[in-house]
Amino acid sequence: MERSRGLLLMLIATMAIIHLVQPQNQQEFISLDCGLPLEEMSPYIEPETGLLFSSDHDVIQTGEIGIVEDAVRASLLKPYMRLRYFPEGTRNCYNLSLQKGRKYLIRAWLIYGNYDGRDIKPKFDLFLGPNLWATVDLQEPGKKDTAEEILHTATSNSLQICLVKTGETTPFISSLELRPLGNNSYFTQSGSLKLLGRKYFSESKEYIRYPNDAYDRQWLPRFLQGTTQISTTSDMSNSDVYSAHQKSHLKPQQYPLLLYYLYSYFAEIQDLQADETREFIEVFNGEDFSIPVNPKKLEVTTMNKFYPSTCKGGKCSLQLKRTNRSTLPPLINACEIYRVITFPQSETNEEDVVAIKSIKDTYGLINRITWQGDPCVPQHLMWDGLNCRYKDISTPPRITYLNLSSTGLTGTIAASIQNLTQLEKLDLSNNNLTGELPDFLSNISFINLSENDLNGTVPQTLQRKGVLLHGNARLYHPGSFSKLPSKKIIAAIVASAAFVVILVTALVLFLAHRRKKPAVVEGPQLTRPKELVENKKKRKRFTYIEVLRMTNNFQSVLGKGGFGEVYLGTLYDSEQVAVKVHSGSSTDQGFKQFKAEVDLLLRVHHTNLVNLVGYCDEEDHLALIYEFLPNGDLKEHLSGKHGTPIINWGMRLRIALEAAQGLEYLHTGCTPSMIHRDVKTANILLGEHFQAKLADFGLSRSSPLVGESHVSTVVAGTPGYLDPEYHDTGRLSEKSDVYSFGVVLLEMITNKPVIDETREKSNITQWVMFELNRGEATRIIDPNLGVDYNSASVWNALLLAMSCADRSSTKRPTMSNVVSKLRECLENLRGDPELL
Ligand SMILES: *[C@@H]1O[C@H](CO)[C@@H](O)[C@H](O)[C@H]1NC(C)=O
Ligand SMILES: *[C@@H]1O[C@H](CO)[C@@H](O)[C@H](O)[C@H]1NC(C)=O
Ligand SMILES: *[C@@H]1O[C@H](CO)[C@@H](O)[C@H](O)[C@H]1NC(C)=O
Ligand SMILES: *[C@@H]1O[C@H](CO)[C@@H](O)[C@H](O)[C@H]1NC(C)=O
Ligand SMILES: *[C@@H]1O[C@H](CO)[C@@H](O)[C@H](O)[C@H]1NC(C)=O
Ligand SMILES: *[C@@H]1O[C@H](CO)[C@@H](O)[C@H](O)[C@H]1NC(C)=O
Ligand SMILES: *[C@@H]1O[C@H](CO)[C@@H](O)[C@H](O)[C@H]1NC(C)=O
Ligand SMILES: *[C@@H]1O[C@H](CO)[C@@H](O)[C@H](O)[C@H]1NC(C)=O
Ligand SMILES: *[C@@H]1O[C@H](CO)[C@@H](O)[C@H](O)[C@H]1NC(C)=O
C-alpha cells in the first residue's frame, strides 16, 4: 500500500510556522467593525487579538446597523457581533485608502446571526471595484456564516469593496480586515488569490491569527488520521520564506480552467542522527515538484510552484512521497490552497471618475443611491443618468452622457464637466443653475440647459444646433432682439433714430414684464405662503394587513420615533411612504400621542407640513402613513451625516422660511389653531428638492382660546429647544414654538449643537449672546457657509433668531412676523449673489 512507500505524514504542531516573518506591528492594518455606532468607543482594542478595530462610519455613507442575536453573540469576538446591512439600493460600496502596487490580504467576515429576527439567510455578491470577488451564499446547507479572503495587489490608491444585491435578500457585512503583505510573497503569474483553505496540522482545537501570525492570516487546526504529531517550542528562523520559486520552470501556458496554487510549509524539528535522512517529494494534483524537500532544522521552507495547477473534478490532492534514500517519513507543518481569480474588467477611466465624483460633490448628490462604486461597470450597475462607451474589457470605459435633468441642481455649471473629455451629451435642463455659460461646453455636441436661471452672453460656439437654452430669462443671445437687451444694444440703437420708438416700447415692455415676474429669476424660489396642497388621493384608512403588505412585513426601517419605528413602504406599487407604527399597548402615553397626531393631521393641509396619506387604527394596531421625504431631516444634513454639511446660505434660508410657513399655518391658518410643541431641526424633513416640511405632531395641542391659557403640569418638548418660560410656568402658547424656531435658526446659522457642555455656555441661545457680547460674531457663523458675517442677510437672520429666542415670550415676534422677516433676508441676499 501507499503507506508502506513512505506516505506516512508526521505532523508538527508548532506555533513556529506562524513566525514566518518578523512580527509586524499593526500600524498599517485596516480593521473595521462594520456597524459599530459612532457613539460607541472607536477605535478600541479587541483584547484577545490585540487588534485595533474602528467603526466603518467614515468609509461608507449608506446602510443600517444591526446586531446578531444573543445566542450567537456569546461565541463571537466583539468586532463580529455588529454588522451593517443595506436595505436600499442595489450596490453599496466601501471606499478604502490603500497603497497602489502593494499586495494586501483582504478579508470580509459575514456573520448573519439572525440579526433581523427573520431567519432568512442572505445571498448576495461581493465586488472589488467593478469585478466580482465572491458570491456569499449562506443558504447552502449547514452554512451559518463565512469569511471571504483574497490576496490582491492594489491597482490604485483607493479600493471600492461593494456589496451587491442579487435577489430578494439584503446584503450585510460584519467586518472588513486588510493587511499589507510583503512584496515578494504569494507570487502569481496573473490574477489574485482567493483563499480556499489554510490549515496547520495539529491535534489542537485553537485557531491561530495575529499576533502569532504577523500578517494576521488565520490558520485552522487539522489532524489527519494515520499521522503522528511531534512538536517543538523552539523559535524558528525564517530566512527562506516565500523564496522558493523555481523560475527556470516558467513556461507560457494557457489556463482555461480553474487554477490553484498550493503553498506548503516544512521545518525539521527533530535532531537527526548522522545516518538519518528525511527527504520527500511533494506531489500536488498528481504533478511532482521537481526538487525533493529536505526540511532544515528549525527553519521554514516554503514550497510553491511558479505556475498554477488544475484540480481534477474540483478536488485538490497533496501527497508527500518519501524518496529511496530517505530513512524517515515525510512531515508537513502547514499548507494553504488558493484559487486564481482574475479581475479582467477595467475600471472607468480614472480622470472621468475624478470628474464625475467632483460633479457629485459640487451638486451635493449624496443621496443618489446608485451613485456608488464604479460609474460605468459592471454595466448593469451603471450610475443612473450616465452612459458610457465600452470598447473591450481591458480598456477603461469612458463617460459619454450625463443627464441630471430635473434634479434640483443649484449653483453654477460645474467646472469639472470639462474633465469629462469624451462627453457627447449633457442634459442639465430644468434645474436652478445660475451664472454664465462656460467655454468648455463648446466641445459637447448635444447640450440641454433649458429651464434654468443662467445669465450672461451665449458664446458664438454655442449658437448652433444641439444647444438648447430656452427658459433662461437672463441669458443674452447676441443677434436676437427678442431676448434681453443689454446696455450695449441700447447704445447702438439710440444712435439710430428710426429704432428709438421700437426700442423704447420693447424696453418698457420688458421692464414691466420683469417686474411682474416673481422672485424666481434672481433668488432661490419661494413657495407661495399658505399654499394648500391638493390631496389627490384621499386620506385613507388602511387595514393592518395592508400595512404589512405596504411595508413588506416591516422590512426596511427608516428611523425610530418617540413611540415606535418608522418603516419605508410602497403604496399602489409606486408611491413611497413612511409608515410610523406604534409599538406598545393602547394604554400608554404613546398611544394617546398617536391618536392626537392622527386627529391633527387629518385636519391640516399645507405644503410645508408633512402630508398624511392615511392611517391604520385596528384594535391595538396603530400606524400613520406619511408621504416619504427622501432627503432625511435637516439635523442630519447640518451634521454632515450624508457627507459635506449641506447647503449654502440661500438654501438654508429658504428651508427656514418654508418651515416658518408651516408653523405660521399651524398658528394662524387652521382652525382651531395648533401649537406644535416640538419644533427642532430633526423634525424638519427635506423633500426631493430639499423643500422643507415640518413633521412629528405627536406633542401638538390645540391652542388655548383667547383669555384662556394652557397650564399643564407635564411640560413636553426637547431639551435645548424648550421655551424656558413655558418650562418654568407650564403656560403654553404659540410663542413657545417661536422660541424653538429661534433655536432652529441659530442652529442653521452656527451649525453648532443646541446643547454642548464643553463650551462656555452650554445652551446655544446663551452661547450666541455671550459671543456677540464679546464682539466675537465671526465665531458664531458656520464656517461651512464661507460667508462674510457682515452680510446683511446673515446678520438680519441672526438678529431675528435672537429675538425669537428671547426669554420673555412677549418680546418674541409672531410666526407671521418671522415669515416676513425671513423673506426680507432672502431679498437681502440678492445684494450678495455669491451667497446664493
Ligand atoms: C475614495 O477615497 C479616496 C481617498 O481616500 C478619494 O480620493 C476617492 O475620491 C474616493 N473615491 C470615491 C469613489 O469616493
Ligand atoms: C512594494 O512595492 C511597491 C510598488 O512596487 C512599492 O511602492 C513599495 O515600496 C514596496 N514595498 C516594499 C516593502 O518593498
Ligand atoms: C526508488 O525505488 C523504486 C523501487 O523501489 C525504483 O523503481 C525507483 O527507480 C527508485 N528511484 C530512484 C531515484 O532510485
Ligand atoms: C434626461 O432624463 C430625462 C428623464 O429623467 C429624460 O426625459 C430626458 O429625455 C433625458 N435627456 C436626454 C438628452 O436624454
Ligand atoms: C481637471 O483635471 C486636471 C488634471 O487632472 C486638474 O488639474 C483640474 O483641477 C481638473 N479641473 C477641474 C475643474 O476639476
Ligand atoms: C430639454 O429640456 C427640456 C426641459 O427639461 C425638455 O422639455 C425638452 O424636451 C428637452 N429637449 C430635448 C431635445 O431633450
Ligand atoms: C428651483 O428651486 C425651487 C425652490 O428650491 C423649487 O421649488 C423649484 O422646483 C426649482 N426649480 C427647478 C426647475 O428645479
Ligand atoms: C476641446 O477639446 C480639445 C481637445 O480635446 C481641447 O484641446 C480644447 O481645449 C477643448 N476646448 C475647450 C474650450 O475646452
Ligand atoms: C450673472 O449673474 C451673477 C449673479 O447671479 C452676476 O454676478 C454676474 O455678474 C452676472 N453676469 C452677467 C454677465 O450679467
JSON list of C-alpha atoms in Angstrom, two decimals, residues 61 353-366 371 383 410 414 416 642-646:
[
{"chain": "A", "resi": 61, "resn": "GLN", "atom": "CA", "xyz": [-22.31, 56.57, 3.63]},
{"chain": "A", "resi": 353, "resn": "VAL", "atom": "CA", "xyz": [-14.09, 59.06, -12.24]},
{"chain": "A", "resi": 354, "resn": "VAL", "atom": "CA", "xyz": [-12.43, 62.03, -10.56]},
{"chain": "A", "resi": 355, "resn": "ALA", "atom": "CA", "xyz": [-14.52, 64.43, -12.63]},
{"chain": "A", "resi": 356, "resn": "ILE", "atom": "CA", "xyz": [-17.85, 62.74, -12.02]},
{"chain": "A", "resi": 357, "resn": "LYS", "atom": "CA", "xyz": [-17.08, 62.48, -8.30]},
{"chain": "A", "resi": 358, "resn": "SER", "atom": "CA", "xyz": [-16.33, 66.16, -8.23]},
{"chain": "A", "resi": 359, "resn": "ILE", "atom": "CA", "xyz": [-19.63, 66.87, -10.02]},
{"chain": "A", "resi": 360, "resn": "LYS", "atom": "CA", "xyz": [-21.38, 64.70, -7.46]},
{"chain": "A", "resi": 361, "resn": "ASP", "atom": "CA", "xyz": [-19.80, 66.71, -4.64]},
{"chain": "A", "resi": 362, "resn": "THR", "atom": "CA", "xyz": [-20.41, 70.08, -6.30]},
{"chain": "A", "resi": 363, "resn": "TYR", "atom": "CA", "xyz": [-24.11, 69.42, -6.59]},
{"chain": "A", "resi": 364, "resn": "GLY", "atom": "CA", "xyz": [-24.43, 67.59, -3.27]},
{"chain": "A", "resi": 365, "resn": "LEU", "atom": "CA", "xyz": [-25.83, 64.47, -4.94]},
{"chain": "A", "resi": 366, "resn": "ILE", "atom": "CA", "xyz": [-25.10, 62.41, -1.86]},
{"chain": "A", "resi": 371, "resn": "TRP", "atom": "CA", "xyz": [-24.03, 56.78, -7.47]},
{"chain": "A", "resi": 383, "resn": "TRP", "atom": "CA", "xyz": [-24.96, 55.10, -12.32]},
{"chain": "A", "resi": 410, "resn": "THR", "atom": "CA", "xyz": [-28.29, 74.89, -7.84]},
{"chain": "A", "resi": 414, "resn": "ALA", "atom": "CA", "xyz": [-19.70, 72.57, -12.60]},
{"chain": "A", "resi": 416, "resn": "SER", "atom": "CA", "xyz": [-15.30, 69.58, -13.64]},
{"chain": "A", "resi": 642, "resn": "HIS", "atom": "CA", "xyz": [-24.57, 62.48, 4.43]},
{"chain": "A", "resi": 643, "resn": "GLY", "atom": "CA", "xyz": [-21.18, 63.95, 3.51]},
{"chain": "A", "resi": 644, "resn": "THR", "atom": "CA", "xyz": [-20.43, 67.63, 3.49]},
{"chain": "A", "resi": 645, "resn": "PRO", "atom": "CA", "xyz": [-22.90, 69.60, 5.57]},
{"chain": "A", "resi": 646, "resn": "ILE", "atom": "CA", "xyz": [-25.40, 70.88, 3.13]}
]
